[in-house]
Each structure stands twice: as C-alpha cells, then as structure tokens.
Amino acid sequence: MATAAPVQTPEKLVDRHGRAITYLRISVTDRCDLRCRYCMAEQMTFLPRAQLLDLEEIALIAERFISRGVRKIRLTGGEPLVRRDMLELVARLGHSLGQGLDELTLTTNGTRLDQHADALFAAGVRRLNVSMDSRDPATFRHITRHGDVGQVLNGIGAASAAGLAVKINMVALTGLNEHEIAPMLAWCVDQGHDLTLIETMPLGQIDEDRADRFLPLTQVLDDLRARFDLQFEDRSSGGPARYWRVQDTGTRLGLISPLTGNFCATCNRVRLSTDGKLHMCLGHDDSVDLKAAIRDGGLAEVDVRITEALGLKPAAHDFRIERGAAPAVSRHMSVTGG
Ligand code: SAM
Ligand code: SF4
C-alpha cells in the first residue's frame, strides 16, 4: 500500500506583488436565516451539502495556513452560526491561539448570538463583527426581508455580557438607512461598540439594481464630520477600511469604500469559500480548488495549490456600480465569505 508523502515545512505566504498574506477568511456555509436585499435574492439557491468542506477539512486547511504564517482567521458566511458543527470548529481552531494564531473572530448577523456568546468566548474569541443595518424594527425587517432586530440586539447584549468586544457592520443604503447612520454612531458611542460602514458591492445577482441603493461613503463622511469630532487614524489594518476615532470616546469608525477608494495595495487576506475554493480577491474569479486538493492528495497537495494561488492574487479589484450592469463577479459574498 502506498504511504502518504511527508508534509514538508512550507514557505511563508507572499504573493507576486510582495504582499505577505497573514489573514484568512473562511465561509463555513453559504446558508443564512436572513435574506438581506443587497446580499441575496429572495429565492436564493444554496450549494448542496455534499459540496461543502467538512469540519475536519476546514480545520486541517486552516491549520496549514497558520503554519504558513496566517495569524488571523475570521469565520463568516452566509451566517456562520447556522452551521450545526460550527462551535466544534471554533473550539478546534481556538487551540491554535498563541500557537501561531493571534486572533480568531467571526462575522455574524447576530440572530443566534444569545445562545452562543459564552461558548465563543470560552473558545478564545474576543471580538465579533455583528451586522445590523438598522435599529428600526420595520426598516430592519424590510432590508433583511423578515429579520427581527430585537433578536440581534439581544445577541449583541449577550456578546457584551460574555466579554466579547462588538463591532457593528452597517451597509450604507440610499433611501433605506442613510438617516440612521449618525444615530447609529451615537448609539455605538453610548454602548462602547465600534462601527464600520460599508459600500454595497456588486457581488452576485440579486432581485434589485444595486445602483439604486448605492450610497458613496465620501458623502456620508462629510455629514458625520459635521456632527462628530472625528480624528483620522493613520494606520492600516491591511484591510480595505480607513479608521477615525470619535474624540474622547472608545469608539472607532471604519469606512469600507471599495467603490470610492480602494486600498488593495496593502491587502493581506485570502478567502476560503464554502465549497473549498481559495479566492485571492473578493472581486476576481480566479481560485484554486483546495477541496479537490485535500481529497486527492492530502495536505502536501494543499500546499502546492496554495503556492500556486499566490501567483494569482491580482493587484486590485475593479468594482463599479453602474445601473443595469451585471455584477463584477457572479459569486455572492455569502459563498466567498464577507
Ligand atoms: N451573515 C453574516 C453577516 O451578515 O454578518 C456574515 C456574512 S455577510 C456576507 C458579511 C458582511 O458582508 C455583512 O456585514 C454584510 O452586510 C456584508 N455584505 C453582504 N453582501 C454585501 C454586498 N453585496 N456589498 C457589501 N457588503 C455586503
Ligand atoms: Fe445573510 Fe449576512 Fe447576507 Fe444578510 S448579509 S443575507 S445576514 S449572509
């Protein structure tokens, strides 16, 4: 019987533009209990379960990335907390904290946080991003098509009580929540949360034209500056956000504006999709298939494919929001991991 080839100590991850890759986002499921209008169609079809990576495969691939220099992992989706074995995965990856991994975190819609906040903290999670585009029950229900903002607010309360720092994600949407942005920042200051505002991105087909709801954050920032004392923080997280400190508070305001200003030059991240594809950029179609690699050739083959992927990472995305235009890529954010 053939024995598996020994796995060599692999090289660190540096892409063809010289950027070190230290951040992995994993979409653990493309399913979700909400249907945010800018993210999914109402009749969204999901991948058959057989096409998903299983928990052991996700953990092995993630651990391989850690051994190659990834120091931060974000679990996302879809809604990560709807996956049944999710807490097992968090606990497993939590064992790598302090052993190469500096931070394990999640992006969640918060609907199930009240049940899981304590377990997340126990596994080593210390910070979460919770998406909440409105605190008004009717607007929240409209944007998510059926969500209950009370459930999300309970979840945020449970997370804070468990000791988890919460950053609120809010997609800025013309005619839907633009008047709630300043009150949301005031609420975050009051509650001790950070706030990140996001421009809607052209990812995957939805039932509406995203151009109708696109709100440039340049415009939003001017308005917030008139109401809050905002100090620009001259530091890069390696991500697409720029940050401002709300003076004399613990709150940081982040702006993710891939349309009105991209910060790809310092990009440090790659994404593992629900079906095991490694995407080097949210805005491009190129990927390598790590599910096939781990199933056919084990971790040695995963290493080969990761190295190959480094040669595919583009310099930048080229998002545009134009009325009637097809999305920049056909994949929804929920598959690639937002
Ligand atoms: N379901 C979780 C949630 O909503 O937080 C995690 C996945 S969701 C895809 C991650 C983030 O992406 C959320 O903050 C969501 O608002 C954002 N998002 C989804 N689709 C987007 C799009 N087309 N453009 C910009 N942001 C989007
Ligand atoms: Fe679900 Fe998050 Fe997409 Fe909303 S943004 S539909 S909560 S995956």
XYZ file of C-alpha atoms in Angstrom, residues 18-182:
165
model
C 5.249 41.188 -2.400
C 2.288 41.342 -0.004
C 2.505 38.978 2.999
C -0.709 37.015 3.498
C -1.496 36.819 7.207
C -5.308 36.837 7.276
C -7.669 34.031 6.190
C -11.430 34.397 5.954
C -13.453 31.204 5.825
C -17.054 30.995 4.660
C -18.302 27.998 6.650
C -21.727 27.965 4.980
C -23.462 29.893 2.219
C -26.820 29.421 4.006
C -28.450 32.127 6.045
C -31.555 32.701 8.145
C -31.938 36.233 6.679
C -32.147 37.480 3.078
C -30.592 40.955 3.067
C -31.655 42.617 -0.173
C -28.179 43.799 -1.198
C -26.661 40.351 -0.467
C -29.063 37.681 -1.746
C -32.105 37.135 -3.918
C -35.248 36.176 -2.027
C -35.309 32.758 -3.698
C -31.587 32.179 -3.221
C -30.395 28.664 -4.037
C -27.713 27.197 -1.805
C -24.966 24.681 -2.507
C -25.811 21.004 -1.905
C -24.329 19.933 1.440
C -22.161 17.306 -0.292
C -20.228 20.123 -1.991
C -19.205 21.751 1.296
C -15.930 21.173 3.058
C -16.496 19.112 6.196
C -15.374 20.364 9.575
C -12.192 18.290 9.633
C -11.198 19.527 6.160
C -11.771 23.161 7.139
C -9.720 22.715 10.312
C -6.840 20.959 8.517
C -6.681 23.602 5.781
C -6.858 26.429 8.340
C -4.068 24.847 10.392
C -1.961 24.587 7.234
C -2.445 28.307 6.648
C -1.418 29.010 10.251
C 1.774 27.027 9.779
C 2.468 29.181 6.700
C 2.124 32.482 8.542
C -1.589 33.276 8.813
C -2.141 34.982 12.171
C -5.791 35.955 11.974
C -8.817 33.873 10.973
C -12.354 35.155 10.504
C -15.233 32.663 10.256
C -18.087 34.010 8.211
C -20.598 33.006 5.574
C -23.598 33.078 4.919
C -24.456 33.004 8.556
C -21.734 31.035 10.356
C -23.873 30.308 13.425
C -26.468 28.378 11.377
C -23.914 25.641 10.653
C -24.555 22.847 13.137
C -20.942 21.883 13.903
C -19.759 25.498 13.993
C -18.907 25.631 17.688
C -16.812 22.475 17.351
C -14.834 24.230 14.620
C -14.376 27.354 16.741
C -13.171 25.242 19.667
C -10.758 23.316 17.424
C -9.275 26.477 15.882
C -9.148 28.085 19.319
C -6.397 25.574 20.184
C -4.127 27.381 17.704
C -4.417 30.700 19.555
C -0.994 31.546 20.925
C 0.473 28.771 18.717
C 0.861 30.898 15.601
C -2.673 32.270 15.541
C -3.166 35.694 17.171
C -6.871 36.141 16.612
C -9.931 34.020 15.874
C -13.053 36.017 15.108
C -16.452 35.873 13.411
C -18.784 37.998 11.344
C -22.388 37.189 12.226
C -25.859 38.606 11.748
C -26.339 38.144 15.497
C -29.661 36.256 15.370
C -28.233 33.294 17.318
C -25.614 35.093 19.361
C -27.569 34.998 22.599
C -27.288 31.174 22.561
C -23.628 31.016 21.567
C -21.808 34.050 23.010
C -20.476 32.265 26.104
C -19.178 29.291 24.106
C -17.438 31.612 21.646
C -15.683 33.410 24.481
C -14.723 30.084 26.093
C -13.125 29.004 22.783
C -10.915 32.097 22.745
C -12.913 34.503 20.574
C -12.592 38.047 21.934
C -14.071 40.244 19.192
C -17.002 39.911 16.813
C -18.430 41.834 13.884
C -22.214 41.931 14.062
C -24.135 43.169 11.033
C -27.065 45.440 11.786
C -28.085 47.832 9.036
C -30.879 49.444 11.048
C -32.090 49.581 14.645
C -35.599 50.397 13.471
C -37.677 47.174 13.523
C -39.620 47.935 10.333
C -36.555 49.038 8.331
C -34.543 46.065 9.599
C -37.357 43.712 8.585
C -37.547 45.346 5.160
C -33.787 45.136 4.481
C -33.452 41.547 5.731
C -36.880 40.591 4.293
C -38.061 39.037 7.596
C -35.491 39.628 10.367
C -36.260 40.704 13.940
C -33.850 43.374 15.123
C -34.813 42.625 18.746
C -33.137 39.213 18.369
C -29.946 40.880 17.088
C -29.941 43.444 19.903
C -30.344 40.589 22.430
C -27.447 38.830 20.775
C -25.261 41.936 20.987
C -26.179 42.302 24.666
C -25.279 38.652 25.309
C -21.963 39.076 23.492
C -21.035 42.140 25.560
C -22.068 40.342 28.765
C -19.855 37.394 27.783
C -16.863 39.746 27.405
C -16.795 39.943 23.611
C -15.992 43.301 22.006
C -18.555 44.084 19.299
C -18.070 45.999 16.088
C -21.268 46.823 14.222
C -21.229 46.438 10.411
C -23.705 48.654 8.574
C -24.104 48.709 4.790
C -24.997 52.278 3.778
C -28.111 52.253 1.590
C -29.660 55.274 -0.109
C -33.305 55.741 0.831
C -33.230 52.908 3.377
C -30.915 53.635 6.275
C -28.968 56.781 5.359
C -30.781 58.864 8.005
C -29.887 56.224 10.642
C -26.122 56.409 10.167
C -25.427 59.318 12.554
